[in-house]
mmCIF file of C-alpha atoms in Angstrom:
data_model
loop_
_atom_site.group_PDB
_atom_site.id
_atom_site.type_symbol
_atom_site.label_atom_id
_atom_site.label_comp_id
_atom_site.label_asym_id
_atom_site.label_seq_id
_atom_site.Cartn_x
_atom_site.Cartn_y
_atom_site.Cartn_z
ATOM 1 C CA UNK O 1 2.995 15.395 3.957
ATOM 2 C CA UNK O 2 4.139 15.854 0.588
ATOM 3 C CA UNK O 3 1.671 14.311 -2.322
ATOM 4 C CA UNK O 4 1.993 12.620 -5.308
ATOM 5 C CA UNK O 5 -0.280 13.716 -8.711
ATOM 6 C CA UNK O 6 -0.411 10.813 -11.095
ATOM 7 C CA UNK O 7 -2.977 9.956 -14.132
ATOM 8 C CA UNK O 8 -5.794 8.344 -13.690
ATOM 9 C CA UNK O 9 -5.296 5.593 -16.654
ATOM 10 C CA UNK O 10 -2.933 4.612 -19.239
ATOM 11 C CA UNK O 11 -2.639 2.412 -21.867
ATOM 12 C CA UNK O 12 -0.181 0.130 -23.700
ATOM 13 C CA UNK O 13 0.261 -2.842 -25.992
ATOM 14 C CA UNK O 14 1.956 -5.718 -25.061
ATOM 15 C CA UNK O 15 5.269 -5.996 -25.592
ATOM 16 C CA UNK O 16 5.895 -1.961 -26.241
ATOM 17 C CA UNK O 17 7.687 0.097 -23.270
ATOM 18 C CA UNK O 18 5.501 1.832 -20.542
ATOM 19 C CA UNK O 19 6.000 5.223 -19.027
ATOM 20 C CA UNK O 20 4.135 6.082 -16.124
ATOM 21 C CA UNK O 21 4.652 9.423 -14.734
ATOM 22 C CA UNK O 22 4.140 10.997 -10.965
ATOM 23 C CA UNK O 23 4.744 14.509 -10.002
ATOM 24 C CA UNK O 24 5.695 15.328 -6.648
ATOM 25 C CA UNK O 25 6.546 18.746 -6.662
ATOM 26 C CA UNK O 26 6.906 19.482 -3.052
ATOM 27 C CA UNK O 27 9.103 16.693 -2.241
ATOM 28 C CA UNK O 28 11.516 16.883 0.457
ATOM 29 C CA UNK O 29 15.254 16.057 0.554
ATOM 30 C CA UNK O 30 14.500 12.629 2.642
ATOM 31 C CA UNK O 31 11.523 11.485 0.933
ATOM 32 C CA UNK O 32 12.484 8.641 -0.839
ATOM 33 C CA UNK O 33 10.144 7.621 -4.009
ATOM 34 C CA UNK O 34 8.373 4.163 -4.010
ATOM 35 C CA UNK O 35 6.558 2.795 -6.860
ATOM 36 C CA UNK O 36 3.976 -0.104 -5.817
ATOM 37 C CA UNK O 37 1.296 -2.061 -8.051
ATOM 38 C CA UNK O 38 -1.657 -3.686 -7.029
ATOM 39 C CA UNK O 39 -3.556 -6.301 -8.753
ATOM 40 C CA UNK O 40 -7.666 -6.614 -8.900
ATOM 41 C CA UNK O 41 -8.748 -7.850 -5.398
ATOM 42 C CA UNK O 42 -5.019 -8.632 -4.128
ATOM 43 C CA UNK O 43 -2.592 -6.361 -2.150
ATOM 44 C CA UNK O 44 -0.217 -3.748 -3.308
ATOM 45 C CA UNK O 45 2.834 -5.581 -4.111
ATOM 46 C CA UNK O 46 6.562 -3.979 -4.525
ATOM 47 C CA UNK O 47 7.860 -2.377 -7.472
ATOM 48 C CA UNK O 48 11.173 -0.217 -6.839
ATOM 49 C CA UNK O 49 12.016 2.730 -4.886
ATOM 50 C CA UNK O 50 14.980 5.597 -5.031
ATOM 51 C CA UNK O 51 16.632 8.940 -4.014
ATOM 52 C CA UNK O 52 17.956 11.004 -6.294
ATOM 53 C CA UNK O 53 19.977 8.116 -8.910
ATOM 54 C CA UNK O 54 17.883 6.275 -11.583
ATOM 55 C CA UNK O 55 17.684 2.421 -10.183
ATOM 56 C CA UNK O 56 17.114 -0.605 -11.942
ATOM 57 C CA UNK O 57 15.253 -4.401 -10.726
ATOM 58 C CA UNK O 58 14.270 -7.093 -12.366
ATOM 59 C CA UNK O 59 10.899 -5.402 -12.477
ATOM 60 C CA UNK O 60 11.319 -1.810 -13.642
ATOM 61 C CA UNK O 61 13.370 1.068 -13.949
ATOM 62 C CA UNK O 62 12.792 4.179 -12.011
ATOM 63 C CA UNK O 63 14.042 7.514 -13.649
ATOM 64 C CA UNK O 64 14.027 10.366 -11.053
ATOM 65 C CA UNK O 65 13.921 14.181 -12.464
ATOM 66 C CA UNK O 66 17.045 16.062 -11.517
ATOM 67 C CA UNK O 67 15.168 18.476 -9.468
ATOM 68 C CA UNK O 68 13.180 15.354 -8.083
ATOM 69 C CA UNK O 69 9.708 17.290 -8.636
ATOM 70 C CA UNK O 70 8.798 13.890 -11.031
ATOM 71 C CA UNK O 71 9.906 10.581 -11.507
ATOM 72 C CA UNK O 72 8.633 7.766 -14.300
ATOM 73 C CA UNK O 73 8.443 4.363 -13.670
ATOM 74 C CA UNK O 74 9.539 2.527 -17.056
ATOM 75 C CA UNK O 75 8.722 -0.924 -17.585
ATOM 76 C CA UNK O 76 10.480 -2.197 -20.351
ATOM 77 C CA UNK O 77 8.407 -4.411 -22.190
ATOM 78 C CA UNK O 78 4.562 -4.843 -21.216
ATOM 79 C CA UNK O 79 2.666 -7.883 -20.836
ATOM 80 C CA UNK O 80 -0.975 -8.270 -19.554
ATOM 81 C CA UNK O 81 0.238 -9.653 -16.390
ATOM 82 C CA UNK O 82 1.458 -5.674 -16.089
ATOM 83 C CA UNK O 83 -1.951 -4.686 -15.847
ATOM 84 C CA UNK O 84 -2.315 -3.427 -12.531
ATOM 85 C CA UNK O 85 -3.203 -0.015 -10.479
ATOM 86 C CA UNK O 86 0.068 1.529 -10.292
ATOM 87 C CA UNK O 87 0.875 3.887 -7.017
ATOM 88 C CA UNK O 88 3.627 6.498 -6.567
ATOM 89 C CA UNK O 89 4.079 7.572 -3.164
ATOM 90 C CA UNK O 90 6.750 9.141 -1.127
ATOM 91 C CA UNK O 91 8.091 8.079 1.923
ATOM 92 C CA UNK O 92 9.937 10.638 4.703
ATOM 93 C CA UNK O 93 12.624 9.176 7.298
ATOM 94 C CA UNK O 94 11.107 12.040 9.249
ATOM 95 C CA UNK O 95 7.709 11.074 9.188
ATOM 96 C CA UNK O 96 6.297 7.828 11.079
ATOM 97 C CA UNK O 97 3.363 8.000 8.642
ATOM 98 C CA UNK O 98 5.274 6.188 5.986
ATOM 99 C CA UNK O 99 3.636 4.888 2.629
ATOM 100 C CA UNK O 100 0.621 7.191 2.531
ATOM 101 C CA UNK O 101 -1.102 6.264 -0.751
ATOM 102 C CA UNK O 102 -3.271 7.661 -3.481
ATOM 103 C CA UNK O 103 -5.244 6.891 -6.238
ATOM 104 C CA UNK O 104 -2.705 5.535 -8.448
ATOM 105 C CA UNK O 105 -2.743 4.699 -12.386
ATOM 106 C CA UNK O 106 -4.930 2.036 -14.014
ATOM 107 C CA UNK O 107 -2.587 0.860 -16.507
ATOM 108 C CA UNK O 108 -4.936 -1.651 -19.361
ATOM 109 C CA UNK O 109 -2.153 -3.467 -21.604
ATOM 110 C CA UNK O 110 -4.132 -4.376 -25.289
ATOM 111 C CA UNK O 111 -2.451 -7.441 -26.766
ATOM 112 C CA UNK M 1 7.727 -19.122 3.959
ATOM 113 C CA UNK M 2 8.139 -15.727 5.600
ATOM 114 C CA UNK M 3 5.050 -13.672 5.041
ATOM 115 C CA UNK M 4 2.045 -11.768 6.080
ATOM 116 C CA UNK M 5 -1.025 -13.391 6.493
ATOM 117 C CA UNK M 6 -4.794 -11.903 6.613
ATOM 118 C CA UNK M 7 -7.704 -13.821 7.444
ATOM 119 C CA UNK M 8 -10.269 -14.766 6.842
ATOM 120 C CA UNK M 9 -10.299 -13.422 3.085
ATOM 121 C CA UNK M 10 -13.974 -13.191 3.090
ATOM 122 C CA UNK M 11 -16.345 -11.632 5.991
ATOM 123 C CA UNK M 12 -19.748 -11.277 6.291
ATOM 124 C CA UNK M 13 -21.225 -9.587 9.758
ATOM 125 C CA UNK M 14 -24.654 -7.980 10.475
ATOM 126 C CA UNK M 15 -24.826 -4.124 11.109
ATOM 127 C CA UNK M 16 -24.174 -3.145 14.697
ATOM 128 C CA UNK M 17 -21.874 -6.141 15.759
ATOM 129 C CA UNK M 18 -17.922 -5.415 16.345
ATOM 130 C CA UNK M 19 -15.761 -7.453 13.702
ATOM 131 C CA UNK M 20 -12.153 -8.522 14.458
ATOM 132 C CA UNK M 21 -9.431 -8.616 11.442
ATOM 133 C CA UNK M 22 -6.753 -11.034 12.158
ATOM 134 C CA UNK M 23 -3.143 -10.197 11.018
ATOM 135 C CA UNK M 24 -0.160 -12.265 11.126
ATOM 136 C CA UNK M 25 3.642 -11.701 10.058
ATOM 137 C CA UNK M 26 6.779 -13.665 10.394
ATOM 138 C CA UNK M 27 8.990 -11.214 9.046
ATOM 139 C CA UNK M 28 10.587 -10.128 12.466
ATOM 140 C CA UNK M 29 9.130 -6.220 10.959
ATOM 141 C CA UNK M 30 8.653 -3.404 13.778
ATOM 142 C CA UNK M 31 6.165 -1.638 12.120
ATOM 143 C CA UNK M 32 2.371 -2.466 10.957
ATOM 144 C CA UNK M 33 -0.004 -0.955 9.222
ATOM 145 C CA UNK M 34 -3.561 -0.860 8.357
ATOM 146 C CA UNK M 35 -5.734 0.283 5.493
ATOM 147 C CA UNK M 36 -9.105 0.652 3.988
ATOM 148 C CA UNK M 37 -9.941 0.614 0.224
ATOM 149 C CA UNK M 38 -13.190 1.186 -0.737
ATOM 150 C CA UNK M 39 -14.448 0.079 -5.044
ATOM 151 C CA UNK M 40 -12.174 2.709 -7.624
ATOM 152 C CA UNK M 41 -10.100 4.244 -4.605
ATOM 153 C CA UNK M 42 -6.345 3.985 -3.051
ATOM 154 C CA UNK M 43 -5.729 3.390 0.095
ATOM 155 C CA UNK M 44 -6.031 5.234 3.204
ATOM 156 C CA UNK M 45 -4.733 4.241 6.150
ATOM 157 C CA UNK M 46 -6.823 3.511 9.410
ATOM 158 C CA UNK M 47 -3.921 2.736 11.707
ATOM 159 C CA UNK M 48 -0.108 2.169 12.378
ATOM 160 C CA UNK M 49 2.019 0.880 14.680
ATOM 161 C CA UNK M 50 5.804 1.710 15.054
ATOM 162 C CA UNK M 51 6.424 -1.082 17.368
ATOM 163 C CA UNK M 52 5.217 -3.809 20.399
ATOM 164 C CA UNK M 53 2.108 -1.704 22.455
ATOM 165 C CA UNK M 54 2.440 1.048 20.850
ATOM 166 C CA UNK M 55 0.125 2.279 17.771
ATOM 167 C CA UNK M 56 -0.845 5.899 16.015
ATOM 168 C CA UNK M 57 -4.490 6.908 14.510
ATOM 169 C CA UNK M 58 -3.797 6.948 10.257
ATOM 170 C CA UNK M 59 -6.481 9.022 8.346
ATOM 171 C CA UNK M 60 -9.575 7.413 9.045
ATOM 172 C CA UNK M 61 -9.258 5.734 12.411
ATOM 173 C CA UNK M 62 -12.601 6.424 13.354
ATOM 174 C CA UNK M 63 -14.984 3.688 14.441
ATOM 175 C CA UNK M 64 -11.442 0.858 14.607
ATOM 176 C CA UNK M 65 -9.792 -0.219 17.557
ATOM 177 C CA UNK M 66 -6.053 -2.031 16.880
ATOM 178 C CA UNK M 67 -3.985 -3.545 19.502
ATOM 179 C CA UNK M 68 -0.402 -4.529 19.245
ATOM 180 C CA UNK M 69 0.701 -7.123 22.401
ATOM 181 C CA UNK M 70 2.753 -9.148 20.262
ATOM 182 C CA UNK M 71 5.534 -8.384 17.467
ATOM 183 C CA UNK M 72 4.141 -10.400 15.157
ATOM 184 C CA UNK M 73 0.162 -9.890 15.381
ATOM 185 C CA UNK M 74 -1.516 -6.638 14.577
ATOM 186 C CA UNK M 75 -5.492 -7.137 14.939
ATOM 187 C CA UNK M 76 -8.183 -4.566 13.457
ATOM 188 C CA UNK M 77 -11.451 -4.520 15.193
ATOM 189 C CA UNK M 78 -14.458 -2.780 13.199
ATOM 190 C CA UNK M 79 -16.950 -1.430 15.723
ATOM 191 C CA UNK M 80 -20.491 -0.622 15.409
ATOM 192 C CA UNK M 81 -19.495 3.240 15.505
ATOM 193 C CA UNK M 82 -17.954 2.522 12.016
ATOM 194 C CA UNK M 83 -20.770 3.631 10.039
ATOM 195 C CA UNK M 84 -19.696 2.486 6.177
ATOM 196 C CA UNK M 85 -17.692 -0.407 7.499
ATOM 197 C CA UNK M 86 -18.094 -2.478 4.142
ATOM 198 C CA UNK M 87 -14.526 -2.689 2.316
ATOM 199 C CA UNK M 88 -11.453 -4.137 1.056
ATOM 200 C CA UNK M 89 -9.048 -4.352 4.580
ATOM 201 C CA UNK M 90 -5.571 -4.701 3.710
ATOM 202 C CA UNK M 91 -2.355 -5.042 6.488
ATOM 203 C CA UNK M 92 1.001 -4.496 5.795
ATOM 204 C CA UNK M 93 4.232 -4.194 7.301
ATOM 205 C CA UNK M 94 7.730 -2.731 7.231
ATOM 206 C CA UNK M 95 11.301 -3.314 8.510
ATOM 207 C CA UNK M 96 10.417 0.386 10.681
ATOM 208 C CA UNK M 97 14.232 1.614 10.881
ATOM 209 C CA UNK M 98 15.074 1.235 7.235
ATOM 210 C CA UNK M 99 12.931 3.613 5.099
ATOM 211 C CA UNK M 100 14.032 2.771 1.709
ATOM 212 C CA UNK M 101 12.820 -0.767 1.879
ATOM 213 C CA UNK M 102 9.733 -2.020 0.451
ATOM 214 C CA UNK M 103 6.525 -3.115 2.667
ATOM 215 C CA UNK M 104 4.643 -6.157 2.368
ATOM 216 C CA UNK M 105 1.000 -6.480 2.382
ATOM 217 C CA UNK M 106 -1.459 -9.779 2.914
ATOM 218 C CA UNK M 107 -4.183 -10.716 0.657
ATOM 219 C CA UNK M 108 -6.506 -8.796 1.860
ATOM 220 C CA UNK M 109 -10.095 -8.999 3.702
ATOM 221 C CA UNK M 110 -13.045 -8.034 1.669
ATOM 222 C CA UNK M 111 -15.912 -7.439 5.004
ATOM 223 C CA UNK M 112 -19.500 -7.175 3.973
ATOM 224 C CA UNK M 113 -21.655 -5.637 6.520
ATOM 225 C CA UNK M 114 -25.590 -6.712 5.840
#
Protein backbone atom coordinates (compact mmCIF):
# COMPACT_ATOMS: atom_id res chain seq x y z
CA UNK A 1 0.00 0.00 0.00
CA UNK A 2 1.18 3.31 -0.74
CA UNK A 3 2.17 5.58 2.54
CA UNK A 4 1.83 8.85 3.58
CA UNK A 5 5.06 10.94 5.37
CA UNK A 6 3.71 13.84 7.34
CA UNK A 7 5.35 16.01 10.36
CA UNK A 8 5.14 15.14 13.51
CA UNK A 9 3.86 18.73 14.96
CA UNK A 10 3.03 22.10 13.86
CA UNK A 11 2.15 25.17 15.14
CA UNK A 12 -0.06 28.22 14.54
CA UNK A 13 -1.76 31.24 16.06
CA UNK A 14 -5.19 31.70 16.04
CA UNK A 15 -6.68 33.31 13.49
CA UNK A 16 -3.46 33.02 10.91
CA UNK A 17 -3.76 30.34 7.92
CA UNK A 18 -2.46 26.70 8.45
CA UNK A 19 -0.54 24.58 6.03
CA UNK A 20 -0.16 21.12 6.74
CA UNK A 21 1.76 19.13 4.34
CA UNK A 22 1.78 15.11 3.42
CA UNK A 23 3.97 13.49 0.92
CA UNK A 24 2.89 10.53 -0.77
CA UNK A 25 5.27 9.90 -3.29
CA UNK A 26 4.29 6.53 -4.48
CA UNK A 27 0.75 7.24 -4.95
CA UNK A 28 -1.23 5.50 -7.44
CA UNK A 29 -3.60 6.82 -10.14
CA UNK A 30 -6.84 5.59 -7.98
CA UNK A 31 -5.77 6.50 -4.65
CA UNK A 32 -7.79 9.18 -3.71
CA UNK A 33 -6.33 11.59 -0.77
CA UNK A 34 -8.33 11.95 2.54
CA UNK A 35 -7.50 14.33 5.18
CA UNK A 36 -9.10 13.33 8.73
CA UNK A 37 -8.60 15.03 12.32
CA UNK A 38 -9.00 13.60 15.51
CA UNK A 39 -9.58 15.26 18.72
CA UNK A 40 -7.95 14.17 22.35
CA UNK A 41 -9.83 10.97 23.43
CA UNK A 42 -12.62 11.21 20.55
CA UNK A 43 -12.64 9.57 17.04
CA UNK A 44 -11.14 10.69 13.83
CA UNK A 45 -13.67 12.87 12.35
CA UNK A 46 -13.87 14.01 8.44
CA UNK A 47 -12.01 16.68 6.91
CA UNK A 48 -11.99 16.58 2.91
CA UNK A 49 -10.76 14.28 0.37
CA UNK A 50 -9.72 14.60 -3.61
CA UNK A 51 -8.16 13.31 -6.90
CA UNK A 52 -6.19 15.25 -8.79
CA UNK A 53 -8.40 19.04 -8.59
CA UNK A 54 -7.90 21.30 -5.50
CA UNK A 55 -11.46 20.99 -3.48
CA UNK A 56 -12.96 23.21 -1.16
CA UNK A 57 -15.66 22.53 2.24
CA UNK A 58 -16.75 24.42 4.72
CA UNK A 59 -13.84 23.00 6.66
CA UNK A 60 -10.68 23.24 4.56
CA UNK A 61 -9.16 23.40 1.36
CA UNK A 62 -7.15 20.63 -0.07
CA UNK A 63 -4.38 21.63 -2.65
CA UNK A 64 -3.10 18.50 -4.51
CA UNK A 65 0.57 18.74 -6.25
CA UNK A 66 0.33 18.37 -9.99
CA UNK A 67 2.31 15.27 -9.98
CA UNK A 68 0.14 14.20 -6.85
CA UNK A 69 3.46 13.09 -4.89
CA UNK A 70 2.06 15.88 -2.00
CA UNK A 71 -0.91 17.55 -1.11
CA UNK A 72 -1.52 20.44 1.83
CA UNK A 73 -4.42 20.71 3.70
CA UNK A 74 -5.06 24.63 4.23
CA UNK A 75 -7.27 25.77 6.81
CA UNK A 76 -8.00 29.18 6.39
CA UNK A 77 -8.14 30.79 9.55
CA UNK A 78 -7.15 28.79 12.87
CA UNK A 79 -8.90 28.65 16.01
CA UNK A 80 -8.09 26.43 19.09
CA UNK A 81 -10.99 24.31 18.37
CA UNK A 82 -8.44 23.36 15.20
CA UNK A 83 -6.22 21.80 17.50
CA UNK A 84 -6.34 18.33 16.68
CA UNK A 85 -4.00 15.27 15.33
CA UNK A 86 -4.29 15.73 11.75
CA UNK A 87 -4.03 12.38 9.38
CA UNK A 88 -3.33 12.15 5.63
CA UNK A 89 -4.00 8.91 4.21
CA UNK A 90 -4.72 7.48 0.87
CA UNK A 91 -7.37 5.42 -0.11
CA UNK A 92 -7.22 2.79 -3.39
CA UNK A 93 -10.61 1.67 -5.22
CA UNK A 94 -8.39 -1.35 -5.74
CA UNK A 95 -7.63 -2.11 -2.37
CA UNK A 96 -10.35 -3.42 0.27
CA UNK A 97 -7.95 -2.18 2.97
CA UNK A 98 -9.22 1.33 2.69
CA UNK A 99 -8.23 4.21 5.21
CA UNK A 100 -4.99 2.73 6.53
CA UNK A 101 -3.69 5.41 8.91
CA UNK A 102 -0.53 6.84 10.36
CA UNK A 103 0.81 8.92 12.80
CA UNK A 104 -0.55 12.10 11.70
CA UNK A 105 0.33 15.90 12.71
CA UNK A 106 -0.20 17.39 16.18
CA UNK A 107 -1.22 20.72 15.18
CA UNK A 108 -1.07 23.24 18.87
CA UNK A 109 -2.90 26.65 17.81
CA UNK A 110 -1.31 29.61 20.45
CA UNK A 111 -3.95 32.31 20.87
CA UNK B 1 -29.91 10.69 14.32
CA UNK B 2 -28.00 8.42 11.96
CA UNK B 3 -24.75 7.40 13.53
CA UNK B 4 -22.28 4.99 14.89
CA UNK B 5 -22.38 4.08 18.27
CA UNK B 6 -19.55 2.37 20.62
CA UNK B 7 -20.12 1.20 23.95
CA UNK B 8 -19.51 1.19 26.68
CA UNK B 9 -16.94 4.24 26.51
CA UNK B 10 -15.12 3.00 29.47
CA UNK B 11 -13.94 -0.80 30.23
CA UNK B 12 -12.26 -2.25 32.84
CA UNK B 13 -11.60 -6.33 32.71
CA UNK B 14 -9.05 -8.50 34.63
CA UNK B 15 -6.12 -10.15 32.64
CA UNK B 16 -7.02 -13.47 31.09
CA UNK B 17 -10.88 -12.91 30.60
CA UNK B 18 -12.28 -12.38 26.83
CA UNK B 19 -13.85 -8.75 26.46
CA UNK B 20 -16.62 -8.00 23.91
CA UNK B 21 -16.73 -4.37 22.09
CA UNK B 22 -20.15 -3.53 21.03
CA UNK B 23 -20.64 -1.57 17.72
CA UNK B 24 -23.67 -0.17 16.31
CA UNK B 25 -24.50 1.86 12.97
CA UNK B 26 -27.61 3.08 11.34
CA UNK B 27 -26.09 4.35 8.38
CA UNK B 28 -27.26 1.46 6.00
CA UNK B 29 -22.88 1.33 5.35
CA UNK B 30 -21.50 -2.14 3.88
CA UNK B 31 -18.32 -1.89 5.25
CA UNK B 32 -16.84 -1.82 9.02
CA UNK B 33 -13.89 -1.39 10.45
CA UNK B 34 -11.89 -1.76 13.49
CA UNK B 35 -8.88 -0.15 15.10
CA UNK B 36 -6.49 0.05 17.93
CA UNK B 37 -4.68 3.22 19.17
CA UNK B 38 -2.40 2.91 21.72
CA UNK B 39 -1.04 6.73 23.95
CA UNK B 40 1.07 9.10 21.01
CA UNK B 41 0.20 6.60 18.04
CA UNK B 42 -2.29 6.45 14.82
CA UNK B 43 -4.27 3.94 14.19
CA UNK B 44 -3.87 0.52 13.04
CA UNK B 45 -6.40 -1.48 12.08
CA UNK B 46 -7.33 -4.92 13.76
CA UNK B 47 -10.14 -5.88 11.43
CA UNK B 48 -12.56 -5.13 8.45
CA UNK B 49 -15.45 -6.21 7.03
CA UNK B 50 -16.61 -5.56 3.37
CA UNK B 51 -20.04 -6.73 4.02
CA UNK B 52 -22.89 -9.15 6.06
CA UNK B 53 -20.61 -12.57 7.26
CA UNK B 54 -17.91 -11.73 5.75
CA UNK B 55 -14.69 -9.99 7.45
CA UNK B 56 -10.65 -9.67 6.59
CA UNK B 57 -7.63 -9.72 9.31
CA UNK B 58 -6.24 -5.64 9.29
CA UNK B 59 -2.63 -5.31 10.70
CA UNK B 60 -2.82 -6.50 14.05
CA UNK B 61 -5.63 -9.02 14.21
CA UNK B 62 -3.95 -11.12 16.51
CA UNK B 63 -5.52 -12.14 19.81
CA UNK B 64 -9.44 -10.41 18.32
CA UNK B 65 -12.20 -12.28 17.11
CA UNK B 66 -15.06 -10.00 15.03
CA UNK B 67 -18.22 -11.32 13.74
CA UNK B 68 -20.51 -9.69 11.30
CA UNK B 69 -24.32 -11.52 11.32
CA UNK B 70 -26.03 -8.38 10.97
CA UNK B 71 -25.56 -5.16 8.62
CA UNK B 72 -25.66 -2.96 11.17
CA UNK B 73 -23.57 -4.57 14.20
CA UNK B 74 -19.89 -5.23 13.99
CA UNK B 75 -18.66 -6.69 17.53
CA UNK B 76 -14.81 -6.89 18.63
CA UNK B 77 -14.00 -9.52 21.10
CA UNK B 78 -10.47 -9.12 22.97
CA UNK B 79 -9.26 -12.57 23.99
CA UNK B 80 -6.91 -13.62 26.57
CA UNK B 81 -4.28 -14.42 23.68
CA UNK B 82 -4.18 -10.56 23.25
CA UNK B 83 -1.26 -9.96 25.29
CA UNK B 84 -1.15 -5.79 25.52
CA UNK B 85 -4.89 -5.59 25.20
CA UNK B 86 -5.07 -2.11 27.09
CA UNK B 87 -6.12 0.74 24.47
CA UNK B 88 -8.16 3.25 22.84
CA UNK B 89 -10.78 0.86 20.45
CA UNK B 90 -12.27 2.85 17.85
CA UNK B 91 -15.06 1.44 14.96
CA UNK B 92 -15.85 2.99 11.95
CA UNK B 93 -17.63 2.56 8.88
CA UNK B 94 -17.99 3.35 5.19
CA UNK B 95 -20.55 3.47 2.33
CA UNK B 96 -18.02 0.23 0.82
CA UNK B 97 -18.81 0.94 -3.05
CA UNK B 98 -18.07 4.62 -3.06
CA UNK B 99 -14.36 5.25 -2.23
CA UNK B 100 -14.21 8.91 -2.24
CA UNK B 101 -16.58 9.31 0.62
CA UNK B 102 -15.66 9.97 4.07
CA UNK B 103 -15.98 7.22 7.03
CA UNK B 104 -17.47 7.70 10.26
CA UNK B 105 -16.11 6.62 13.47
CA UNK B 106 -17.88 6.23 17.21
CA UNK B 107 -16.54 7.67 20.29
CA UNK B 108 -14.43 5.33 21.06
CA UNK B 109 -13.71 2.56 23.91
CA UNK B 110 -10.83 3.22 26.15
CA UNK B 111 -10.37 -0.88 27.78
CA UNK B 112 -8.16 -1.16 30.78
CA UNK B 113 -6.96 -4.57 31.42
CA UNK B 114 -5.80 -4.91 35.38
Amino acid sequence: DAKTTQPNSMESNEEEPVHLPCNHSTISGTDYIHWYRQLPSQGPEYVIHGLTSNVNNRMASLAIAEDRKSSTLILHRATLRDAAVYYCILSSTGSARQLTFGSGTQLTVLP
Amino acid sequence: DGGITQSPKYLFRKEGQNVTLSCEQNLNHDAMYWYRQDPGQGLRLIYYSQIVNDFQKGDIAEGYSVSREKKESFPLTVTSAQKNPTAFYLCASSIQAKVNTEAFFGQGTRLTVV
